[in-house]
Structures are given as structure tokens and as C-alpha cells.
C-alpha positions as CSV (number, residue, x, y, z in Angstrom):
1,M,0.1,0.0,0.2
2,K,1.2,3.7,-0.9
3,F,0.9,6.4,2.0
4,Y,1.5,10.3,1.8
5,I,2.0,12.7,4.9
6,Y,0.5,16.4,4.9
7,T,2.9,17.8,7.4
8,L,1.7,21.2,8.9
9,G,3.6,23.5,11.0
10,C,6.8,23.3,13.3
11,K,10.1,21.4,12.5
12,V,8.7,19.0,15.4
13,N,5.7,18.3,14.0
14,T,8.4,17.8,10.6
15,Y,10.8,15.3,12.2
16,E,7.9,13.9,13.4
17,S,6.8,12.9,9.9
18,N,9.9,11.5,8.6
19,V,9.6,9.3,11.8
20,M,6.3,8.2,10.6
21,E,7.8,7.8,7.2
22,E,10.8,5.8,8.3
23,S,8.5,3.2,9.8
24,L,6.2,3.1,7.4
25,I,8.6,2.0,4.7
26,N,10.9,0.0,7.2
27,A,6.8,-2.0,7.9
28,G,7.0,-2.7,4.0
29,Y,4.7,0.2,2.9
30,I,5.9,2.4,-0.2
31,K,5.7,6.4,-0.4
32,G,3.6,7.3,-3.0
33,C,2.6,11.0,-3.6
34,E,-1.0,13.4,-3.2
35,I,-3.1,11.8,-6.0
36,D,-2.2,8.2,-6.0
37,S,-1.7,6.8,-2.4
38,D,-4.1,4.1,-0.4
39,I,-2.9,5.9,3.1
40,Y,-3.0,9.9,3.9
41,I,-1.7,10.9,7.6
42,I,-2.8,14.4,7.9
43,N,-0.3,15.9,10.7
44,T,-1.5,18.8,12.0
45,C,-0.8,22.2,13.7
46,T,-2.6,24.0,16.0
47,V,-0.6,27.2,16.9
48,T,-3.3,29.9,15.6
49,N,-7.5,29.5,15.0
50,T,-5.6,29.6,10.8
51,S,-3.6,26.4,11.7
52,D,-6.3,24.9,12.7
53,N,-8.4,25.6,9.6
54,K,-5.2,24.5,7.4
55,S,-6.1,21.6,8.9
56,L,-9.1,20.9,8.6
57,K,-8.8,22.1,5.0
58,V,-6.7,19.6,4.0
59,V,-8.8,16.5,5.6
60,R,-11.6,17.4,3.7
61,K,-9.8,17.3,0.5
62,V,-8.8,14.1,1.5
63,K,-11.7,12.7,2.4
64,R,-13.5,15.0,-0.5
65,N,-11.1,13.5,-3.5
66,Y,-9.8,9.9,-2.0
67,P,-12.8,8.6,0.1
68,N,-11.8,5.1,0.2
69,S,-8.5,5.8,1.3
70,I,-7.2,5.3,5.2
71,T,-7.7,8.4,6.3
72,V,-5.1,9.5,9.8
73,V,-5.4,12.6,11.7
74,V,-2.1,13.5,14.4
75,G,-1.2,15.8,16.6
76,C,-1.9,19.1,17.8
77,M,-5.1,20.0,16.7
78,S,-6.2,16.2,17.5
79,Q,-4.9,16.7,20.8
80,V,-6.8,20.1,21.7
81,N,-9.9,20.0,19.1
82,S,-10.7,16.3,18.2
83,N,-14.6,17.6,18.3
84,L,-13.6,19.3,15.4
85,L,-13.4,16.1,13.7
86,K,-16.2,14.5,13.9
87,D,-19.1,14.6,11.3
88,L,-15.3,13.6,9.1
89,N,-15.4,10.5,8.8
90,V,-11.3,10.0,9.3
91,S,-10.2,6.7,9.9
92,I,-7.5,7.4,12.6
93,I,-7.3,9.8,15.4
94,L,-4.3,10.2,17.4
95,G,-2.7,12.9,19.5
96,N,0.7,14.1,20.3
97,S,1.3,10.4,21.5
98,G,1.6,6.7,19.4
99,K,2.9,8.6,16.3
100,S,6.3,6.1,16.5
101,N,3.3,3.3,16.2
102,I,1.5,4.6,13.0
103,V,2.4,1.2,11.7
104,S,0.3,-0.5,14.6
105,F,-3.0,1.2,14.7
106,I,-2.7,1.1,10.8
107,E,-3.1,-2.4,10.6
108,E,-5.6,-2.8,13.6
109,Y,-7.8,-0.3,11.3
110,K,-7.1,-2.7,8.1
111,K,-7.5,-6.3,10.5
112,T,-11.2,-4.4,11.8
113,N,-12.4,-1.6,9.3
114,K,-13.7,0.5,12.3
115,P,-12.5,3.9,13.1
116,I,-9.6,4.7,16.1
117,I,-9.4,7.3,18.0
118,N,-6.4,7.6,21.0
119,I,-5.8,10.4,22.7
120,E,-4.1,10.0,25.6
121,N,-3.7,12.8,28.5
122,I,-1.2,15.0,27.0
123,M,0.1,16.3,30.7
124,D,0.8,12.0,32.1
125,V,2.3,10.6,29.1
126,K,6.2,9.9,29.2
127,F,8.4,11.9,26.2
128,E,8.4,9.3,23.2
129,D,11.3,7.7,21.6
130,M,11.5,8.0,18.6
131,C,14.9,7.9,16.2
132,L,16.0,8.4,12.7
133,N,18.5,6.7,10.8
134,N,18.2,8.7,8.2
135,F,16.5,12.8,7.1
136,N,14.7,13.9,4.2
137,K,16.6,16.9,3.6
138,T,21.1,18.6,3.8
139,R,19.8,19.8,7.4
140,A,18.7,16.7,9.9
141,Y,16.8,17.4,12.4
142,V,16.4,16.2,15.6
143,K,14.2,16.7,18.4
144,I,15.6,16.1,21.9
145,E,12.6,17.6,23.7
146,D,8.6,17.7,23.9
147,G,6.2,19.9,25.9
148,C,6.1,23.1,27.5
149,E,5.0,24.7,31.0
150,N,5.5,28.2,29.9
151,Y,2.1,29.1,29.6
152,C,2.2,32.4,28.2
153,S,-1.1,34.0,28.0
154,Y,-1.7,33.5,23.9
155,C,-0.6,30.1,23.5
156,I,-2.4,26.7,23.5
157,I,0.5,24.6,22.8
158,P,1.1,23.6,26.3
159,Y,-2.3,22.1,27.0
160,A,-1.7,20.3,22.6
161,R,2.3,19.1,23.9
162,G,1.9,18.5,27.7
163,K,4.6,18.9,30.3
164,V,8.7,19.5,29.3
165,R,9.9,16.2,28.6
166,S,13.4,15.0,27.2
167,K,15.5,12.6,25.3
168,D,18.1,10.6,26.6
169,P,21.2,12.1,26.1
170,I,22.4,9.3,24.9
171,K,20.0,8.5,22.8
172,V,20.7,12.2,21.0
173,V,24.2,10.9,20.9
174,E,23.6,7.8,18.8
175,E,20.9,9.5,16.6
176,I,23.7,12.4,15.8
177,K,26.2,9.6,15.1
178,T,23.7,8.3,13.0
179,L,23.3,11.1,10.9
180,V,26.1,12.3,10.7
181,D,27.6,8.5,9.4
182,K,24.2,8.8,6.6
183,G,26.2,12.4,5.1
184,H,24.0,14.8,6.9
185,Q,26.2,18.1,7.4
186,E,23.8,19.5,9.2
187,I,21.9,19.1,12.7
188,V,19.4,21.3,14.2
189,L,18.1,20.9,17.7
190,T,14.4,20.8,17.5
191,G,11.5,20.6,20.6
192,I,9.0,22.5,22.0
193,H,11.1,24.4,24.6
194,T,14.4,23.4,23.1
195,G,16.6,25.5,25.7
196,H,14.5,23.5,28.5
197,Y,15.9,20.1,27.4
198,G,17.1,18.3,30.6
199,S,15.8,20.1,33.3
200,D,12.8,17.0,34.4
201,I,16.3,14.4,34.4
202,N,18.7,16.3,35.9
203,Y,21.0,17.4,33.0
204,S,20.9,20.6,31.1
205,F,20.7,21.9,27.3
206,S,24.5,23.6,27.8
207,K,25.8,19.9,28.6
208,L,23.8,18.5,25.6
209,L,25.8,20.3,24.0
210,K,29.0,19.5,25.4
211,D,28.0,16.2,24.9
212,I,27.2,16.7,20.9
213,E,30.2,18.7,20.0
214,C,32.7,15.4,21.4
215,I,30.8,13.3,18.1
216,E,33.2,13.3,15.5
217,G,32.2,14.7,12.2
218,V,29.7,17.1,13.2
219,K,30.5,20.0,10.8
220,R,27.2,22.1,11.9
221,L,25.3,22.4,15.2
222,R,21.9,24.5,15.1
223,I,19.7,25.4,17.4
224,S,15.7,25.6,15.9
225,S,14.6,28.4,18.7
226,I,15.6,29.5,21.9
227,E,14.1,31.2,24.7
228,I,16.4,34.5,26.3
229,T,15.7,33.6,29.7
230,E,18.1,30.2,28.7
231,L,21.2,31.6,27.4
232,D,22.7,31.8,31.2
233,D,26.6,32.1,31.3
234,E,26.9,28.4,31.2
235,F,25.7,28.3,27.5
236,M,27.6,31.4,26.8
237,D,30.5,29.7,27.2
238,V,29.8,26.2,25.2
239,L,29.1,29.3,22.3
240,K,32.1,30.7,23.0
241,S,34.3,27.6,22.6
242,S,32.3,25.8,20.2
243,K,33.7,24.8,17.0
244,I,30.4,23.4,15.5
245,L,27.3,26.0,17.1
246,V,26.4,28.2,13.9
247,S,26.4,32.2,14.7
248,H,22.9,32.3,14.1
249,M,20.3,32.7,17.0
250,H,16.3,32.2,16.3
251,I,15.2,34.3,19.8
252,P,11.2,35.2,19.9
253,L,10.8,38.4,21.8
254,Q,7.2,38.2,20.8
255,S,7.0,42.3,22.0
256,G,9.0,45.6,22.9
257,S,6.0,46.7,25.0
258,D,6.8,45.7,28.6
259,K,3.2,46.0,29.5
260,V,2.4,43.4,26.6
261,L,5.4,41.2,27.7
262,F,4.0,41.1,31.4
263,A,0.1,40.9,29.4
264,M,1.2,38.2,27.5
265,N,2.8,36.2,31.2
266,R,6.5,36.1,29.3
267,K,9.4,36.0,31.8
268,Y,11.4,38.9,30.6
269,D,11.5,42.4,29.7
270,K,13.1,44.5,27.4
271,K,16.0,45.9,29.4
272,Y,16.6,42.2,30.1
273,F,16.0,40.9,26.8
274,T,18.3,44.0,25.1
275,N,20.8,43.0,27.9
276,K,21.3,39.1,27.0
277,I,21.6,40.2,23.5
278,N,24.3,42.8,23.6
279,K,26.4,39.8,26.1
280,L,25.7,37.0,23.5
281,R,26.8,39.9,20.5
282,S,29.4,40.3,23.2
283,V,31.2,36.7,22.5
284,R,29.5,36.5,18.6
285,S,29.9,39.8,17.5
286,D,29.0,39.2,13.5
287,I,26.0,36.0,15.1
288,S,23.3,36.5,12.8
289,I,19.7,37.2,15.4
290,T,16.0,36.1,14.1
291,T,12.6,37.0,16.0
292,D,8.9,36.5,16.1
293,V,6.9,39.7,17.1
294,I,3.3,39.0,18.0
295,V,1.3,42.3,16.7
296,G,-2.0,43.5,18.0
297,F,-2.3,41.4,21.3
298,P,-5.3,43.0,23.5
299,N,-4.7,46.3,24.7
300,E,-1.7,47.2,22.6
301,D,-2.7,50.5,22.0
302,E,0.0,52.5,19.3
303,E,2.2,53.9,22.0
304,M,3.1,50.2,23.4
305,F,3.6,49.4,19.1
306,K,5.8,51.7,18.8
307,E,7.5,50.7,21.9
308,T,7.8,47.4,19.8
309,I,9.7,48.9,16.7
310,D,11.7,51.1,19.1
311,T,13.6,47.4,20.3
312,I,13.5,46.2,17.2
313,N,15.7,49.0,15.7
314,K,17.9,48.8,18.8
315,I,18.7,45.3,18.9
316,K,18.9,45.6,15.4
317,F,17.9,41.9,14.4
318,S,18.3,40.2,11.4
319,K,15.1,38.7,10.5
320,I,12.0,39.3,11.8
321,H,8.8,36.5,11.5
322,V,5.6,38.7,12.2
323,F,2.3,37.4,13.4
324,P,-0.8,38.5,13.3
325,F,-2.5,38.1,17.4
326,S,-5.0,35.0,16.9
327,L,-7.3,34.4,19.9
328,R,-7.2,30.6,21.1
329,K,-10.0,29.7,23.1
330,G,-8.6,28.2,26.3
331,T,-5.7,30.5,26.7
332,K,-5.8,33.4,29.4
333,A,-5.8,36.4,26.8
334,E,-9.3,34.8,26.0
335,N,-10.9,37.0,28.8
336,I,-9.0,39.9,28.0
337,K,-11.5,42.2,26.0
338,N,-9.7,45.1,24.3
339,I,-9.5,43.5,20.8
340,V,-7.0,45.0,18.3
341,S,-8.8,45.2,14.9
342,D,-8.2,42.8,12.0
343,E,-7.7,46.1,9.9
344,E,-4.5,47.5,12.6
345,K,-3.4,44.1,12.5
346,K,-2.5,43.9,9.0
347,K,-1.3,47.6,9.2
348,R,1.3,46.7,11.8
349,C,2.0,43.4,9.7
350,R,3.0,45.1,7.2
351,T,5.1,47.8,8.7
352,L,7.2,45.2,10.5
353,L,7.7,43.2,7.0
354,D,8.9,46.0,5.8
355,I,11.1,46.5,9.0
356,S,12.3,43.2,8.9
357,K,13.4,43.5,5.4
358,S,15.2,46.8,5.6
359,L,17.0,45.2,8.7
360,E,17.8,42.0,6.7
361,L,19.5,44.1,3.8
362,E,21.1,46.1,6.3
363,Y,22.4,42.6,7.4
364,F,23.6,41.1,4.2
365,N,24.9,43.8,3.1
366,K,27.9,43.9,5.9
367,F,29.3,40.7,4.2
368,I,29.7,42.0,0.7
369,N,33.1,41.4,-0.9
370,K,33.6,38.5,1.9
371,K,34.3,35.0,1.9
372,V,31.8,32.9,3.4
373,I,31.3,29.2,4.0
374,F,27.8,27.4,2.5
375,L,25.8,24.3,2.0
376,P,23.4,24.0,-1.0
377,E,20.6,22.3,-0.2
378,V,19.2,23.3,-4.0
379,Y,20.2,23.0,-7.6
380,K,17.8,25.0,-10.0
381,D,18.8,26.6,-13.4
382,G,22.7,26.2,-12.4
383,F,22.7,27.4,-9.7
384,I,23.3,26.3,-6.1
385,I,21.5,27.9,-3.2
386,G,21.8,27.5,0.8
387,H,23.0,29.2,3.5
388,T,25.6,29.7,5.6
389,D,26.0,29.2,9.2
390,N,24.7,32.7,10.1
391,Y,22.0,31.8,7.9
392,L,22.7,34.1,4.4
393,Y,21.0,32.8,1.5
394,V,23.6,32.4,-1.1
395,K,22.5,31.7,-4.9
396,M,25.9,30.7,-6.9
397,K,26.8,29.1,-10.3
398,G,27.3,25.0,-9.6
399,S,26.2,21.7,-10.0
400,I,23.9,19.3,-8.9
401,D,27.0,17.2,-7.6
402,D,28.0,20.5,-5.4
403,L,24.9,19.9,-2.8
404,N,25.6,19.0,0.8
405,V,28.6,19.6,-0.1
406,L,30.2,22.8,2.2
407,K,31.2,25.1,-0.2
408,E,33.4,28.5,-0.3
409,A,32.1,31.8,-2.4
410,T,32.5,35.7,-2.4
411,I,29.5,37.9,-2.1
412,E,29.3,39.8,-4.8
413,K,26.0,41.6,-4.1
414,I,22.3,41.3,-2.5
415,E,19.5,40.0,-5.0
416,Y,16.8,40.4,-2.3
417,P,16.3,37.1,-0.9
418,Y,19.9,35.9,-2.2
419,C,23.0,36.5,-1.3
420,I,25.2,36.8,-5.1
421,G,28.2,34.8,-4.7
422,K,30.4,33.4,-6.5
């Protein structure tokens, strides 16, 4: 039988989809395409209302176009909003546990032809051990942690993913060794609250980074995202001495207004955030720092938004991912009454995206006429395209044989979003 997996949402979902794919192939199933498969798996996201709608749209499309297929819906939307699926005639519904047993669930359904719903209490599950022997991209993701206990007032994810649960560091090291042996040049550590790794097993994220540093053959190590409060002295020491940690970090700001940060239940103010960034840059002067910002949080007035702009311009991020506030039922923000209009949120999004592009170009221009090393991930029309360790997007003439081989380039000019190299 052929299968096809739709993946929505974050890097953790991407990793888990790869685990399901590998499990199915090992069990004799064949990876098909979107139009000719017998089994369709939708790995859902629920971070915003739009995410729910996107997930449901895919489920409805599969049921409409392939009514006789086995339809499996898994992930965050299933975990917290399975009621949205009750009238869609789905074959198998799983939450955020049991994905590594995907083959068993499908085999059971094939035997009984009866719908399966398996949604466990996510607050009372252990870390689900998953392991990849290979990854379908140049960069290999490794999931080291699940769950979050920050309970930001706007966020549903702690309810969808549960408490912090960490992977055994020995198993993390073994998985990375396997991926490196398969030829992966870059490892990306992923999790729901990645920097909180180890808090449940008397370990620490910095200790894990030191363990990975000792693995022979790792060329690059990237952290998918980390909170500013986790950049402690131990981490700074590791960053300072590391030969494999890249010069790029994604650190969510969410707002540059102290009043909004407090209402969001974030664990810092703008002064704390800025001081930590300054310390980070004292360790790595040319480090690229990207961020997330939510606009239109309830009660965010024009003055608070201007404060956010001011904070962004002072910090000088190299890229900003901008999100309009999306109300999620079951979160504390649901009870805040002063809602910013959709029109105003769109306006603020456009403003920040313009600032982001300007800051991105400012960062890119620092590297004109400088030599960089990049990892080609795509070959197209005679060009190889990939990222440097500090996340410059480089485009250079090359061949398909250059993929997944670290290359040196001199940046000649900027043709956004590319840095053109030779």
C-alpha cells in the first residue's frame, strides 16, 4: 500500500512526520504521492485559528478526493480539538502520543475497518522515544524535547504538547552519530521548548551541547529556537568555545513593550532581553539573531506598538517573523476584552515586515566582498542555493554534484532574498 504525509506547522512536526515515514517504509509500505496513495496522514498544527482551518481544509480535501482511502489525522489539532473531526469520517485519530506506533494503528484499522481514536492525557505521558536513521533534507532535525510549561497567555501549545519531557542524552548522541554517518553536514536540535531540555532528568541543555561537541564528523550544530531566559553563563561559555555551534540564533521577542510582555506572561522585560542580546554579541560579534513578534495583542495601543518598533530598531535583528494575534479558546488571553481590529493588525504586520526587510538587507550588506562558507541545499537552473552558518541565503553557479558539500563563496552583491556569490 502507498502512503502520503501532509505536514503542517513546526520543525517538531517535520521530524515526527519523518519518523512516521521511516516506520512505514520499514514495514513494507511505499511512499506515494498526493494523487495515488491508499493512506493519507495529516500531521496537524493548532498554534492559531488559521492553523486549525488549514488542517481541516487538508482533511476535507482528502476525504472529498479519496473517499476510500485510510485517513489518519494526528498531532496538535487532534489533541486539543478532536471534536472538529467528529463528522469527517476519519479512519484514525491520534493526538501527540503514539505517532511512533503509526504502523500498528494502521494494521489494526485494516483488520477491523473500525474507526480508531487514541488521544491520551498529554499531561501524563513520558517522552515518546523516536529515532531517525536518515532525514530527507540536507539539514537533519533531531527532536530532543517535547512539551512546554511557560503558559504564555496567548498560547495553546502547553495544552497540546504537555509538560517538558527530555530525550535521554545518550540516545540523542547515538541518533546524531547515525545521521552524521549518513552524510548529514548540519544537525538542527528541535523541541517545543528546546532550551528547557534536561530540566526533568537532572541534566541541562548546555551539557547536551558539550556532549554533541565531542561527536566526530559534526560540521554544524543549529538550535531551532531558544528563549532569552535560557542564555545563561554556562550556555555563553559553550557558545564561546564551540567549533560547531553556528552563528545564528532564533530568539522570540514577541513584543518590545513591557506592558504587553507582562500581559503575555513572558518571563522578561525589554531591558533584560536587550542586555542578554548585547552579551551574546560580545561572544559572537557577527551573530545573526532572528525573532518572532506578535502584533495586535489585546490592549496593545499605538504607543505600545511604537515601543516595539523602537526596541526592534535598537536590537537590530537580522529577520523578524511577524504574526497577527490570534485568539485561542482555553488561553488566558481569551478573557482580555480590548481586541485590536483585524485591519489594524494587518497594518502593523506590514509595518514590521518592511522593517524586517530593511534590517535583513542591512545585515546582508555587511558581507559584500567577504568570503563565506555555505551548504548547498537546492540545485536550480545552473545555480546552487543554501545557507551559511549565520543564515545568509547564498546563490552561486554550480552543479547538482555540489549539493550537501560545504562550499566557499565571495559575496558579490545582494539580490534579495539571495546573497550572490562566486
